[in-house]
Structures are given as structure tokens and as C-alpha cells.
Coordinates of C-alpha atoms in Angstrom, one line a residue:
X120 CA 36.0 16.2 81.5
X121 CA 38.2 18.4 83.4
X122 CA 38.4 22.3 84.2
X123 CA 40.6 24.6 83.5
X124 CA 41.6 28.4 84.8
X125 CA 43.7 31.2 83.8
X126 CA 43.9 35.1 83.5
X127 CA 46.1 37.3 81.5
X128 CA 49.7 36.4 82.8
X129 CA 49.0 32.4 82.1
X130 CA 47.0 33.3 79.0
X131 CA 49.6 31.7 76.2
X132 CA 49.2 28.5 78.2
X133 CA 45.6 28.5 77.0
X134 CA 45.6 30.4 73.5
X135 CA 43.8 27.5 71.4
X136 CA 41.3 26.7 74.4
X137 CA 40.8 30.7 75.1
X138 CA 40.3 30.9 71.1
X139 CA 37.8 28.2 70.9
X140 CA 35.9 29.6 73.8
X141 CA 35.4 32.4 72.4
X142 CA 34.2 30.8 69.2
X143 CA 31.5 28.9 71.2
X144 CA 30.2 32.3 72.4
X145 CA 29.9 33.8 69.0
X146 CA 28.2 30.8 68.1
X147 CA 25.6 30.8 71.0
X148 CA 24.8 34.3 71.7
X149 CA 25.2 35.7 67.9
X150 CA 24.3 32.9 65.5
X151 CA 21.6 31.3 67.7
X152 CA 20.3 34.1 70.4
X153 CA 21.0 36.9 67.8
X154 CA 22.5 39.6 70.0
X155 CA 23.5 42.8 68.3
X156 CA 27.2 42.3 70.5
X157 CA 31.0 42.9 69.2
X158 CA 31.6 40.1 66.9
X159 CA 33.7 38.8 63.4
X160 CA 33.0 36.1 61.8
X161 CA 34.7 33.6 63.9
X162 CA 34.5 34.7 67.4
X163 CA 32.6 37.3 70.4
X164 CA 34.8 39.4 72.3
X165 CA 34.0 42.0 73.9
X166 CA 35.6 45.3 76.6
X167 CA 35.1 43.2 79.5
X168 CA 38.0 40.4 78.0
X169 CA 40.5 42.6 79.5
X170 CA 43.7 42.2 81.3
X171 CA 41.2 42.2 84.5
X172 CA 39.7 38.7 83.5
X173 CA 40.0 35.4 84.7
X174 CA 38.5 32.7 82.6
X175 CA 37.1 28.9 83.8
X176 CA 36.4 26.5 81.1
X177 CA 35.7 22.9 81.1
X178 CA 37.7 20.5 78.6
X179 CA 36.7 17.4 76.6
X180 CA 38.3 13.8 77.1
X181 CA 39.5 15.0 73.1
X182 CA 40.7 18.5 74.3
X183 CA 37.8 20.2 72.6
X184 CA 36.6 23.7 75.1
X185 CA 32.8 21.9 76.4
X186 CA 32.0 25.3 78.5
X187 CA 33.5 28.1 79.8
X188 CA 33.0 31.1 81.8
X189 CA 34.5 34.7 82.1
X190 CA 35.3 36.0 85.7
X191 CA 35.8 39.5 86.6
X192 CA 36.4 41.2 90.0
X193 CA 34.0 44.2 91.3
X194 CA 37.3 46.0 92.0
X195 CA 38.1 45.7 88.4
X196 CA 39.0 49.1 86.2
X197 CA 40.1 48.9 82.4
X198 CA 39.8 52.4 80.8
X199 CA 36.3 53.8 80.6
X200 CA 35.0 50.5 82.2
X201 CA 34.9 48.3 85.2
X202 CA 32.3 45.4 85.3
X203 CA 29.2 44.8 83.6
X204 CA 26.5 45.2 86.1
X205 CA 28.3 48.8 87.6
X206 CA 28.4 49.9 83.7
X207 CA 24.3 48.9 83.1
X208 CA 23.5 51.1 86.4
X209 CA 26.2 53.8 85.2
X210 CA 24.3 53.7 81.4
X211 CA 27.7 53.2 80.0
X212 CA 26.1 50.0 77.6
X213 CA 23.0 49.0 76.5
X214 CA 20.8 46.0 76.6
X215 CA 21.0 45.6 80.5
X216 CA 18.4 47.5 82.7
X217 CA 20.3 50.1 84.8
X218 CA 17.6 49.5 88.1
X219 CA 18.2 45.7 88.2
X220 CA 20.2 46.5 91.7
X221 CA 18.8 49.9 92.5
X222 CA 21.1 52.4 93.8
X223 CA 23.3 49.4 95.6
X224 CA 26.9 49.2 95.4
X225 CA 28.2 45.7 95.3
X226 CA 31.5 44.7 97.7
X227 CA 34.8 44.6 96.3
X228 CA 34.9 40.8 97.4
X229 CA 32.3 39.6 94.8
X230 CA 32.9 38.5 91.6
X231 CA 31.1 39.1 88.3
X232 CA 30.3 35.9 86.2
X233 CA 29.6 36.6 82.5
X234 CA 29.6 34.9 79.1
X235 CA 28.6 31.2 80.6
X236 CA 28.2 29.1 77.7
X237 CA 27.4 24.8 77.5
X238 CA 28.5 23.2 74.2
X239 CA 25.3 21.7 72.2
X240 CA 27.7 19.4 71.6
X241 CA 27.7 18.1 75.4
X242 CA 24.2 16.2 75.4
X243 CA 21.9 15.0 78.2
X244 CA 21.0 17.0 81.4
X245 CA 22.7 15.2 83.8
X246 CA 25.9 15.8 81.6
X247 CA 25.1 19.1 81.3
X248 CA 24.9 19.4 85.0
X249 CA 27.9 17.9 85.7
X250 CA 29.8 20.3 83.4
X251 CA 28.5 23.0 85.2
X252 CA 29.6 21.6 88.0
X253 CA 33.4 21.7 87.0
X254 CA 32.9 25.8 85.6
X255 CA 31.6 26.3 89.2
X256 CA 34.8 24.8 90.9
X257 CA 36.6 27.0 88.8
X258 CA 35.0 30.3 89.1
X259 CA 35.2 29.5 92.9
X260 CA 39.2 28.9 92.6
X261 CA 39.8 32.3 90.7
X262 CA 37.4 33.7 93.7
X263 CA 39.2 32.5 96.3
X264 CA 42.7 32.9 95.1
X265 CA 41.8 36.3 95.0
X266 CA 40.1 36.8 98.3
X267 CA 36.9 37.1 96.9
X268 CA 34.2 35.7 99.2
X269 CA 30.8 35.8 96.5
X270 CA 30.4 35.1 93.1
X271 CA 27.5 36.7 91.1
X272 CA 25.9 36.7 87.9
X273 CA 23.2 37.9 85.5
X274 CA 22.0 34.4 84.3
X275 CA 19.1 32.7 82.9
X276 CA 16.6 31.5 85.8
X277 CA 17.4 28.0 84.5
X278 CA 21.1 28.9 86.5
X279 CA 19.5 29.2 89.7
X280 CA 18.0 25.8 90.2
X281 CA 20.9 24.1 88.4
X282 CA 23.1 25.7 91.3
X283 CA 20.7 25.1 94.1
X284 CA 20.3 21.6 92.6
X285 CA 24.3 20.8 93.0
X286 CA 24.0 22.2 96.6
X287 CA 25.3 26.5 96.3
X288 CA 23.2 29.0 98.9
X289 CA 22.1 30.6 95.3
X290 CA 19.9 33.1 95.7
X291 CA 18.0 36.2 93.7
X292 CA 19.1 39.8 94.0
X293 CA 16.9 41.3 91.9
X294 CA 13.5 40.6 90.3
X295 CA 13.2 38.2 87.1
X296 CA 12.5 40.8 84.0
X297 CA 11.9 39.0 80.3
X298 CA 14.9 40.5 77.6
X299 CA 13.7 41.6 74.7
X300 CA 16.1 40.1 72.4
X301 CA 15.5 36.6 73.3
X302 CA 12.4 36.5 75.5
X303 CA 14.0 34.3 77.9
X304 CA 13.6 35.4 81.8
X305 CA 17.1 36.8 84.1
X306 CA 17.9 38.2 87.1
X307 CA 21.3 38.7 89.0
X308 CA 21.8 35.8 91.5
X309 CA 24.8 35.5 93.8
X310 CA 26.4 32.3 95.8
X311 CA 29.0 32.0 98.3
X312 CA 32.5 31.9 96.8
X313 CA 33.1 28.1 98.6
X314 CA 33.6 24.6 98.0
X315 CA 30.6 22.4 97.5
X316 CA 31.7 18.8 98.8
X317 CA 28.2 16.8 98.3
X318 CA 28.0 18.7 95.2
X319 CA 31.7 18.2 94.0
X320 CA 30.9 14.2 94.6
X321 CA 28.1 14.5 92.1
X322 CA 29.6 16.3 89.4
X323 CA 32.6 13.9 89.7
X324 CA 30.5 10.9 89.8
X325 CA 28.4 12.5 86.7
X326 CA 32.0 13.2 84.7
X327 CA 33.2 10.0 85.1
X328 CA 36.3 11.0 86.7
X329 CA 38.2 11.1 90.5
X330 CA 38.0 14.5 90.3
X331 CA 38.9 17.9 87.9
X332 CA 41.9 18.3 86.6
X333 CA 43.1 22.0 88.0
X334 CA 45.3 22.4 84.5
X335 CA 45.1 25.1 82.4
X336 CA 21.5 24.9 70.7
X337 CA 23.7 25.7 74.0
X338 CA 22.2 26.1 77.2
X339 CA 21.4 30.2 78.0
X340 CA 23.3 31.4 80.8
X341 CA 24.0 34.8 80.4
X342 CA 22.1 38.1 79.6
X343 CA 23.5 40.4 77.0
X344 CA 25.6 43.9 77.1
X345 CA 26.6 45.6 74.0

């Protein structure tokens, strides 16, 4: 396994990998979770895959897309939106509680993580772990590349021990509420935007590789918008 990143500028370096990523979502959160999101037959996509993106995913030894993640900056405006969380409290979508954060206002040095998705076809936990791993190192290279000092993310509770457990200062920044579409539990969480060496060591150890390769059903990680 190995990781890749990108954004807009560097996305027709990625188009099949991009493509297939956003098949896997379509197949996760439509056709298993059953959210009521933008969708065809083949793939999700949604406002927030915007020229403001920056994606992470994490490649098979056979080139086939094992994971990915979509980033976006808190400083990020396309049209009538800017990131997911700011539009839930603003009322601009649906299926998000607007209170999750109160009235707070998050830093234009945080990113928003979104859309996190693990391949069914990517077996075993420790695996599993070790793929997340790799989406992690990437989400922190778009973060720091772009002078962002925090990641953050409405995820699955699952997301918060599977960070903690690789060694990230994850923490809660809201209180768990159960969605009605899925009746799993969420709750935004945030980490330092920062290399993880103990947990880097694992992942690579887990991959079976000297280390990612910066080049450019599943597991829930994500809460819906629509």
C-alpha cells in the first residue's frame, strides 16, 4: 500500500484513482448506508468536491483506490458554500445538526475531513488500521503544505480510538448524538495537523512496506450532508 495526494491543479495526474474513489463512496454511503446524498449510478459527488479540495487516498499493490479521504480548508469559499460543518450551523444542508459546535467559529488553520471511506475489500483490522494510517499521513501533508495546524472531522466514534490507538492527541469537540439514517453514533473530533513517528512505524510495519509512497461492508467514517 501506498498514499497518494492531490487537489485540483494535479487532478489529471489522478483521474482513474479520483474516479474510482468516488465510486467506493457511492458504494458505501448510498448502496450500503442508504443516504438520501447527490448520486448516479456509478459514483457520489457532491458541492464540497470543489476546486477548494484536496484529496488523500491510499493505493493497492494492484493500483486499485483501498481508501481515501476528501480534505477541505476552513478558509475555503466556492459559491454559496464553504465547508460542511460552517454550512450545518448556517442551515445551508440538511442531515447535520446545526448546534453540534454551538455558536463557535473554527480557525482558518484547521482543516475539514469528510467522505473517509475503507474498501470491504481491504480485510482484517490490523490491515484496516494500517490503511488508515497512510490516509492520515496524507491529510497531514495537504495540512501542512498549506499551513494548517489541525485537522478535524465529523466521524464515526470508531475514528477516535483508531487515531488515539496509532498515537494522534484526538480528541472530542462536541457530544456523540446517534444519526437517524444509520443509527450509528458521531461527533466532530479534531488532531493536531503533525507527524506521528511511533505511529508511522506501525502503519509501515502493518503495510508491509519502508514507508508510503508520496505519489499521486466498508468501515463508517463519516456522517452525512445532503
Amino acid at each position: 500500500m501506498h498514499y497518494v495526494t492531490f487537489g485540483f491543479r494535479t487532478l489529471h495526474d489522478h483521474a482513474a484513482e479520483y474516479y474510482d474513489y468516488l465510486a467506493l463512496r457511492k458504494r458505501f454511503f448510498v448502496d450500503t448506508l442508504g443516504w438520501s446524498i447527490p448520486h448516479d449510478e456509478w459514483v457520489e459527488m457532491d458541492q464540497y468536491d470543489n476546486p477548494k479540495a484536496r484529496y488523500a487516498l491510499v493505493i493497492g499493490d494492484e493500483g486499485q483506490v483501498l481508501a481515501g479521504a476528501r480534505a477541505l480548508p476552513t478558509s475555503a469559499r466556492w459559491g454559496d458554500f464553504s465547508y460542511m460543518l460552517r454550512d450545518a450551523q448556517d442551515g445551508r444542508i440538511g442531515g447535520i445538526p446545526s448546534d453540534l459546535l454551538g455558536e463557535r467559529v473554527l480557525p482558518d488553520t484547521m482543516y475539514e475531513c469528510t467522505r473517509l471511506v475503507i474498501s470491504p475489500e481491504l480485510r482484517g483490522m490490523q490491515a484496516r488500521v494500517a490503511c488508515l494510517g497512510l490516509i492520515c499521513r496524507g491529510l497531514v501533508d495537504l495540512a501542512m503544505d498549506d499551513g494548517a495546524t489541525e485537522l478535524m472531522s465529523l466521524s464515526n466514534l470508531w475514528l477516535l480510538r483508531a487515531l488515539k490507538s496509532l498515537g494522534y492527541d484526538a480528541e472530542l469537540m462536541c457530544d456523540p448524538y446517534v444519526n437517524c439514517d444509520d443509527g450509528h453514533k458521531y461527533a466532530v473530533m479534531k488532531m493536531s495537523a503533525m507527524y506521528v513517528d511511533q505511529s508511522m512505524a506501525t502503519v509501515r510495519r502493518m503495510a508491509g512496506t519502508a514507508g508510503p509512497s508520496r505519489q499521486m461492508q466498508p468501515t463508517v467514517l463519516h456522517a452525512p450532508a445532503r
